[in-house]
PDB file of C-alpha atoms in Angstrom:
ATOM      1  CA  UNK A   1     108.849  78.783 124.385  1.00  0.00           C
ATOM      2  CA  UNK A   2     106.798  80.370 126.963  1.00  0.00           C
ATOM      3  CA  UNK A   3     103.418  82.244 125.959  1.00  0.00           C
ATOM      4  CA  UNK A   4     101.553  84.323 128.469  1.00  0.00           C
ATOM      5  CA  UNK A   5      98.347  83.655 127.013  1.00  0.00           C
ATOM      6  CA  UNK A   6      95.198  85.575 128.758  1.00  0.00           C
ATOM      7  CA  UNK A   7      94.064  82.135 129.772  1.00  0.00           C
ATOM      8  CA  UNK A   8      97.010  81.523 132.145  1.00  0.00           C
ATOM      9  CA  UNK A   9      97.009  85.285 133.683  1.00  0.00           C
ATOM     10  CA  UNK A  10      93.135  85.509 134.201  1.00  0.00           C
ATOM     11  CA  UNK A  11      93.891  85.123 137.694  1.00  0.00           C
ATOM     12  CA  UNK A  12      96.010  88.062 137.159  1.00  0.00           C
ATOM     13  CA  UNK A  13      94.196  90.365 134.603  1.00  0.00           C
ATOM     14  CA  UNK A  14      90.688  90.540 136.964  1.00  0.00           C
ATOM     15  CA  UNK A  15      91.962  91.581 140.252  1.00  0.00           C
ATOM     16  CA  UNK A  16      94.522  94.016 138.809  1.00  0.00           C
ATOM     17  CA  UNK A  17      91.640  95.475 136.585  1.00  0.00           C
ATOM     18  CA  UNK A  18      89.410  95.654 139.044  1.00  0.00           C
ATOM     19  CA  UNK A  19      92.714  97.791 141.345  1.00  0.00           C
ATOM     20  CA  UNK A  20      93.721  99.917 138.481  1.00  0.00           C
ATOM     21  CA  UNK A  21      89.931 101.082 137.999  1.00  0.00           C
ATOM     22  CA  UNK A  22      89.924 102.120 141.523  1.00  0.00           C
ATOM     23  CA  UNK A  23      92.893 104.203 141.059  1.00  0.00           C
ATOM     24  CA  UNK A  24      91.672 105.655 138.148  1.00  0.00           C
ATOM     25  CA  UNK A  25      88.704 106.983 139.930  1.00  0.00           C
ATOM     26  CA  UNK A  26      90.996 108.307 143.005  1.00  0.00           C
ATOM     27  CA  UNK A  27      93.400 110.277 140.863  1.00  0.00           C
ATOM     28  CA  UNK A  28      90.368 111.833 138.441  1.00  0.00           C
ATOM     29  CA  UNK A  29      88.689 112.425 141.333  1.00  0.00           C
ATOM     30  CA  UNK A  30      91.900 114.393 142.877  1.00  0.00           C
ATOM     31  CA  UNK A  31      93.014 115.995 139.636  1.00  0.00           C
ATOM     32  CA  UNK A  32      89.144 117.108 139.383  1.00  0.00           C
ATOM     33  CA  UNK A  33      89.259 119.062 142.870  1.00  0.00           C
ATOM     34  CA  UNK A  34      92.322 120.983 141.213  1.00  0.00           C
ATOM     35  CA  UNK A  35      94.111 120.648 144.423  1.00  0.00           C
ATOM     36  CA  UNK A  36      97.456 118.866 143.451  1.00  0.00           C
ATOM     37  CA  UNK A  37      98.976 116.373 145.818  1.00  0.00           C
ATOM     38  CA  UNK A  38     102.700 117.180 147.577  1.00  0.00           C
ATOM     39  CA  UNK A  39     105.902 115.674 146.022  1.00  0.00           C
ATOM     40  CA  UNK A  40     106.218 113.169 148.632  1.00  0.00           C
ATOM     41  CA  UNK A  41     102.386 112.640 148.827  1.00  0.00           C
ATOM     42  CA  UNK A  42     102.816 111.726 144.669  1.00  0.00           C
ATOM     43  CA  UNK A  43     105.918 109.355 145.236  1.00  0.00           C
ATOM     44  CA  UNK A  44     104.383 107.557 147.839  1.00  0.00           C
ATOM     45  CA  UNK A  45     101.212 106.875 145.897  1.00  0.00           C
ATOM     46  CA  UNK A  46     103.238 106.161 143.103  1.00  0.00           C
ATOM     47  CA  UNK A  47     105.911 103.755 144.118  1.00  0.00           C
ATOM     48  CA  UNK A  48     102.723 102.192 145.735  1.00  0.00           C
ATOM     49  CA  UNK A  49     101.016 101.145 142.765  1.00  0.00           C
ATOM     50  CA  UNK A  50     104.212  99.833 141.464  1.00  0.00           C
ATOM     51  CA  UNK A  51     104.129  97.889 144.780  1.00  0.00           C
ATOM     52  CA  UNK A  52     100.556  96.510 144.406  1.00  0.00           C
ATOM     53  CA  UNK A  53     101.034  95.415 140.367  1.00  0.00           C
ATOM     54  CA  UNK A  54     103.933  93.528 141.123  1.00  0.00           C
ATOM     55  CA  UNK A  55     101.908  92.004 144.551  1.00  0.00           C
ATOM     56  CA  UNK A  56      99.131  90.925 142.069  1.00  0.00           C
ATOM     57  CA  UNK A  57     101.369  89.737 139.217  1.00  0.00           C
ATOM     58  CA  UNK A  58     103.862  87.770 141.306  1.00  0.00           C
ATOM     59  CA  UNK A  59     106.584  87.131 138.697  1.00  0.00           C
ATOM     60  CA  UNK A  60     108.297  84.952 140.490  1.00  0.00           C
ATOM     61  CA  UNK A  61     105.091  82.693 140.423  1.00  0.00           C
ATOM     62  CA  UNK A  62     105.514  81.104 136.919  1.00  0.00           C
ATOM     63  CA  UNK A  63     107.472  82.402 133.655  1.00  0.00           C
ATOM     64  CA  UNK A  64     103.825  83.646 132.098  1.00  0.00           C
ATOM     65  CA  UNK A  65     103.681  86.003 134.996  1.00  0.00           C
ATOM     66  CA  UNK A  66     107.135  87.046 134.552  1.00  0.00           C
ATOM     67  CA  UNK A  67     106.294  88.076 131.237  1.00  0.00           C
ATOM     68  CA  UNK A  68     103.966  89.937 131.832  1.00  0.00           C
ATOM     69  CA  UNK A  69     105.358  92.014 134.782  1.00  0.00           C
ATOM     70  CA  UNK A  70     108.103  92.950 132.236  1.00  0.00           C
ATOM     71  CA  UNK A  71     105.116  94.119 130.083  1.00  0.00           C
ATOM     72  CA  UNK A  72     103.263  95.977 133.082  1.00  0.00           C
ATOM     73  CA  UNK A  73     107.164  97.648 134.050  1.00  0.00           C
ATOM     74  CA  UNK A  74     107.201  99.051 130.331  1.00  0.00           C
ATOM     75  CA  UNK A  75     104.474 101.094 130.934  1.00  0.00           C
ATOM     76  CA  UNK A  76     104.861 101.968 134.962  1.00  0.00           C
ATOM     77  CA  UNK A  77     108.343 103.795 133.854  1.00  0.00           C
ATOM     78  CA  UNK A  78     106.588 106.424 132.501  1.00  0.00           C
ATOM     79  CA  UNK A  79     106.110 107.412 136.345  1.00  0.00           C
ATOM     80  CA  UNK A  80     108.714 104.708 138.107  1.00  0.00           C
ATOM     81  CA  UNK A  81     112.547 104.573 137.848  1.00  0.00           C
ATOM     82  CA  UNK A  82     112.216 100.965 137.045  1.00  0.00           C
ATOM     83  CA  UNK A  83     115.886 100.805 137.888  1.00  0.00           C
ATOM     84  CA  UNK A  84     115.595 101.838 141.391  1.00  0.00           C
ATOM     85  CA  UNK A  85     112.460 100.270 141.998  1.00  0.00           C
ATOM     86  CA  UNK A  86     112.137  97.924 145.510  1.00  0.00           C
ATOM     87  CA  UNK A  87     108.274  96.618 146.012  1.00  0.00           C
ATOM     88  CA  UNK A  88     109.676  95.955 149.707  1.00  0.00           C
ATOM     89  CA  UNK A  89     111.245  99.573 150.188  1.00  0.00           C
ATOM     90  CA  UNK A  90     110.076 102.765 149.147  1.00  0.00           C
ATOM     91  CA  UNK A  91     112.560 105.497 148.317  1.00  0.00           C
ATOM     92  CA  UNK A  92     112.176 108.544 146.597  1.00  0.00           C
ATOM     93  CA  UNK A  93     114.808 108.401 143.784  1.00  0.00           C
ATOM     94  CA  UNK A  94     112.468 105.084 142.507  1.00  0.00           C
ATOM     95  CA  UNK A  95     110.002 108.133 141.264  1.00  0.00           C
ATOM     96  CA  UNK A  96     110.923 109.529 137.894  1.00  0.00           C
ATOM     97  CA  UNK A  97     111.510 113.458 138.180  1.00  0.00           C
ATOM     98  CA  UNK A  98     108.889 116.535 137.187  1.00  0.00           C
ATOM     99  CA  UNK A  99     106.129 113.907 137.837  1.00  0.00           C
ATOM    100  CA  UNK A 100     102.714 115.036 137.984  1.00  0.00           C
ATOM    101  CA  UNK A 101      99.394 113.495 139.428  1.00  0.00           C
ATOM    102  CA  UNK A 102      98.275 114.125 134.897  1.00  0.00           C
ATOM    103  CA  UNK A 103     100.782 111.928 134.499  1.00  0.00           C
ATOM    104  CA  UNK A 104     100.218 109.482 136.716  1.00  0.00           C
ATOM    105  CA  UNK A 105      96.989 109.393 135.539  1.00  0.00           C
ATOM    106  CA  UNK A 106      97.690 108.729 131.822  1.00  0.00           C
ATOM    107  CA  UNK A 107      99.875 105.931 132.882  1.00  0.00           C
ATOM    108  CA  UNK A 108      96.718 104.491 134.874  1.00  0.00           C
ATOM    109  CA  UNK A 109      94.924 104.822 132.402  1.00  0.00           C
ATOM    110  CA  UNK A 110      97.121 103.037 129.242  1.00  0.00           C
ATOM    111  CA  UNK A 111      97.954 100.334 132.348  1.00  0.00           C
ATOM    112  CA  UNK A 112      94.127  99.768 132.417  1.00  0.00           C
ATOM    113  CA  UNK A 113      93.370  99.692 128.747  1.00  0.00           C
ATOM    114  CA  UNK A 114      96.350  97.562 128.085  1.00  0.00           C
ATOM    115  CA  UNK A 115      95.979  94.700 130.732  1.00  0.00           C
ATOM    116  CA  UNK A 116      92.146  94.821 129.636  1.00  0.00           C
ATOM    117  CA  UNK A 117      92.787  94.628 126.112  1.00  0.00           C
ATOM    118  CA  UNK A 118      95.447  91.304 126.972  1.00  0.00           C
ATOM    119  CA  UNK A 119      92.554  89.742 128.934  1.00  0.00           C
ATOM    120  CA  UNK A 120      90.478  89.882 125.790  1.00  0.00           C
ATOM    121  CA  UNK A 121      93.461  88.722 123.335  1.00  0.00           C
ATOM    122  CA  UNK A 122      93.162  91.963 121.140  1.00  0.00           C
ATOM    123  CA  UNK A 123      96.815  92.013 122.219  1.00  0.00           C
ATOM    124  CA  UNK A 124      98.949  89.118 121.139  1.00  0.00           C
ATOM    125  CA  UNK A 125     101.052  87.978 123.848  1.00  0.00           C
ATOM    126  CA  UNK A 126     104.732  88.228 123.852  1.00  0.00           C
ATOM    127  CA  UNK A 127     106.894  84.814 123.827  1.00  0.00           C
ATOM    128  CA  UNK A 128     109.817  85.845 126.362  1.00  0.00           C
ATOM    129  CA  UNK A 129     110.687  88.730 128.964  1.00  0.00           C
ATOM    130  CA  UNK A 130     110.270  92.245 127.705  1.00  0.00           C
ATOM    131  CA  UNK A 131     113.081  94.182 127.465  1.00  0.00           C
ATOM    132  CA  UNK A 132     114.052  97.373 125.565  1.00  0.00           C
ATOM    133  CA  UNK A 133     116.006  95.602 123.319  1.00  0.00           C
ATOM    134  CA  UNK A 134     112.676  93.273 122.745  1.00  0.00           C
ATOM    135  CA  UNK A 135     110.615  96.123 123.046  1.00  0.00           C
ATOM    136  CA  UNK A 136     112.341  97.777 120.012  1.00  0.00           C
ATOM    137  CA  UNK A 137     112.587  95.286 118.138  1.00  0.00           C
ATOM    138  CA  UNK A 138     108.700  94.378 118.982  1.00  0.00           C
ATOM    139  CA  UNK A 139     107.893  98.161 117.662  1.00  0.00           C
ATOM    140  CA  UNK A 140     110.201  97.656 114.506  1.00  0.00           C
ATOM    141  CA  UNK A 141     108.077  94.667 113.657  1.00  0.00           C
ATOM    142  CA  UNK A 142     105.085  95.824 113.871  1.00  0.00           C
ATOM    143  CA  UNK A 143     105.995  99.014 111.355  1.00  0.00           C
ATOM    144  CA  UNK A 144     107.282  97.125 109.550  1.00  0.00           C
ATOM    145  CA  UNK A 145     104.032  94.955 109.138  1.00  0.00           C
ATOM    146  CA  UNK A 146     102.096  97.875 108.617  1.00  0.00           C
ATOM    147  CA  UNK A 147     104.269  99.661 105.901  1.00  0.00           C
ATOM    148  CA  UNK A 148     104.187  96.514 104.468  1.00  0.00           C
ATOM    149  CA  UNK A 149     100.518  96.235 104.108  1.00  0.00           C
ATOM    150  CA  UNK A 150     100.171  99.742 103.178  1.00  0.00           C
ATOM    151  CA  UNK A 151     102.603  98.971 100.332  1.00  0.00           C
ATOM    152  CA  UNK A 152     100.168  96.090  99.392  1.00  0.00           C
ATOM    153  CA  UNK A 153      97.276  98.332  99.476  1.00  0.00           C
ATOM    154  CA  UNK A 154      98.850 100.594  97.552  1.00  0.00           C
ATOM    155  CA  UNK A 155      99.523  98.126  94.943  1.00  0.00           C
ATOM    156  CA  UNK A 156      96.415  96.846  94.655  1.00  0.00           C
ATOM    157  CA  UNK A 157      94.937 100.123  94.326  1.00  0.00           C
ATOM    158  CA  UNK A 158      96.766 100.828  91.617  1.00  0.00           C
ATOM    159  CA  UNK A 159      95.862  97.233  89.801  1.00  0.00           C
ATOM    160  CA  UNK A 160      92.543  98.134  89.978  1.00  0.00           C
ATOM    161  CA  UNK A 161      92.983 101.474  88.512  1.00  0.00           C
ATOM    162  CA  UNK A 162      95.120 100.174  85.284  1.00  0.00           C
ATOM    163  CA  UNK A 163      92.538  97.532  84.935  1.00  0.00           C
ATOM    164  CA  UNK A 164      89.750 100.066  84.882  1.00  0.00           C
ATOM    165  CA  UNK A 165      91.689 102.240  82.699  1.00  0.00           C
ATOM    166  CA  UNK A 166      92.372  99.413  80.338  1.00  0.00           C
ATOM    167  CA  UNK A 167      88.721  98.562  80.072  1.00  0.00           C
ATOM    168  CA  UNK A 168      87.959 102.081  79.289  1.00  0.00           C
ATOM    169  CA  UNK A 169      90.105 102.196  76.595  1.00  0.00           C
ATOM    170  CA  UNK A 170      89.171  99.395  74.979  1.00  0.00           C
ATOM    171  CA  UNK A 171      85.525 100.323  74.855  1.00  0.00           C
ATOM    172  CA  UNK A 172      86.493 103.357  72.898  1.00  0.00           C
ATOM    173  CA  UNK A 173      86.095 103.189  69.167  1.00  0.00           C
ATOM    174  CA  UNK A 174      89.111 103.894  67.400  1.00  0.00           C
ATOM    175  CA  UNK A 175      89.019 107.683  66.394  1.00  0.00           C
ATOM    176  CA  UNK A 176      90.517 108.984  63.394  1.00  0.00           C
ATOM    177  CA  UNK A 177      92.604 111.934  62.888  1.00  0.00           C
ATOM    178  CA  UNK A 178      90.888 114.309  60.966  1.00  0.00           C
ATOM    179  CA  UNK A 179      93.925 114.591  58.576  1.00  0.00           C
ATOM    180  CA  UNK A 180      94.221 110.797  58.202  1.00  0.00           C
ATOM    181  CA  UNK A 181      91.179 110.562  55.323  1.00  0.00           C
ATOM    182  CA  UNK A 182      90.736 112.751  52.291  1.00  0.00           C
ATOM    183  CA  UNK A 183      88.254 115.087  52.985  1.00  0.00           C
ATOM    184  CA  UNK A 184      87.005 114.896  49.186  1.00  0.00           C
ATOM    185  CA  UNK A 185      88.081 111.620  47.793  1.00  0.00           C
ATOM    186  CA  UNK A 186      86.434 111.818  44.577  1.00  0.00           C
ATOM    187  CA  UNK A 187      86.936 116.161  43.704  1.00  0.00           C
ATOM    188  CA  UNK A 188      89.367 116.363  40.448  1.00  0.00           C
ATOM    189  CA  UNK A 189      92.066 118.793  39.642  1.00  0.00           C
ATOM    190  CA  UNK A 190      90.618 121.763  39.199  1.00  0.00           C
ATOM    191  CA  UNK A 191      93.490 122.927  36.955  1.00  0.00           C
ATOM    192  CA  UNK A 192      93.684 119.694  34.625  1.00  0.00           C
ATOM    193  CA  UNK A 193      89.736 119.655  34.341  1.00  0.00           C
ATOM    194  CA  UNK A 194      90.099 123.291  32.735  1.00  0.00           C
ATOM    195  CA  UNK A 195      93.189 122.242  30.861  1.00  0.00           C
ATOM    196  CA  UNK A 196      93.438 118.976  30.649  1.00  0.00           C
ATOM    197  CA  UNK A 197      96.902 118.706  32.281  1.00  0.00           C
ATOM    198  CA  UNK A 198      98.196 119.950  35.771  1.00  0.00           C
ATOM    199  CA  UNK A 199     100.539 122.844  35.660  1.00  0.00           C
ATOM    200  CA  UNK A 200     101.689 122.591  39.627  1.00  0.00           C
ATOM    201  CA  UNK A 201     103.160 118.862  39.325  1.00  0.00           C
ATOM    202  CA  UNK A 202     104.254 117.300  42.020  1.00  0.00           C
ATOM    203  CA  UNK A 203     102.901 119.949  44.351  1.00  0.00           C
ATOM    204  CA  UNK A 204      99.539 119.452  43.494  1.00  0.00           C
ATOM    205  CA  UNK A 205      97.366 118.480  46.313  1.00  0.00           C
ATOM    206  CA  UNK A 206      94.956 116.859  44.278  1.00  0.00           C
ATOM    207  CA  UNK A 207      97.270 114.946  41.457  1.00  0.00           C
ATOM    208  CA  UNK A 208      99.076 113.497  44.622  1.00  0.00           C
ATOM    209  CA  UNK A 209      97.152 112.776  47.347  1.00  0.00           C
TER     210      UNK A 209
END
């Protein structure tokens, strides 16, 4: 099993940092001036940073590196036609359609952040060649994880609440209903005091408490 650990690809991550901030800078700068660039002016630039990535990665160079460039091409063909990609040739069709220079610069951008955040480890590194299949199943994983601990969380939460709500309860005195207790335990028949016997029987809410 192959890992592309940040270690191995630090002679990758600093140079291609250090070009992707550059571009960053050209583009903003560009999409600043509010002057936007022509089609072909757009592929060119794109299909060249394509071209320069895969010039710093070198895949071919080790299987870390070829990891990772499968990584780097997952987030490129937001702007490239991976599929008709050629770092040797340029041709237009390799630049995805209704491209603009905003988009090109988000995918600069998440490009940047990602390969920065891999140099620092925040990202785990994957074990084998990215593909959409892995991809997928990559994403599936990790919601998966997270509904997981969510469910968890929710779990606990609700622990802590019957716990507290057990606690409560049993710091409560016992309360009484107020028809559970005479309210006059010791008051006689008011019709066998005057007569000596009850007339109502049975009935008699006194007699027969």
């Amino acid at each position: 099993m192959v890992v592309a650990s940040s270690e191995l690809l630090a002679p990758v991550f600093k140079p291609l940092i250090q070009e992707l901030e550059t571009k960053v800078r050209q583009v903003e700068e560009n999409v600043s001036a509010g002057v936007p660039a022509s089609r072909k002016d757009l592929e060119l630039y794109i299909w060249k940073t394509g071209r320069v990535v895969r010039l710093l990665v070198k895949p071919e160079a080790s299987p870390a590196r070829e990891i990772f460039w499968s990584e780097c091409k997952g987030i490129l063909k937001q702007c490239l036609a991976i599929e008709h990609f050629n770092a040797g040739v340029f041709r237009p069709e390799c630049v995805q359609k209704d491209i603009l220079e905003t988009h090109l610069l988000k995918m600069l951008e998440k490009l940047l952040d990602y390969t920065r955040r891999r140099l620092s480890g925040q990202i785990a590194p994957p074990d084998e060649v990215q593909t959409v299949e892995s991809a997928a199943k990559r994403a599936r994983l990790a919601k998966e994880e997270k509904e997981a601990e969510e469910k968890k969380k929710l779990e606990q939460d609700w622990a802590k609440q019957d716990q507290a709500w057990a606690s409560w309860r049993g710091g409560q005195e016992l309360q009484t209903r107020w028809d559970d207790v005479d309210s006059d335990p010791g008051e006689e028949c008011p019709d066998k005091a005057k007569t000596g016997s009850c007339s109502y029987g049975r009935q008699c809410g006194f007699c027969y408490r």
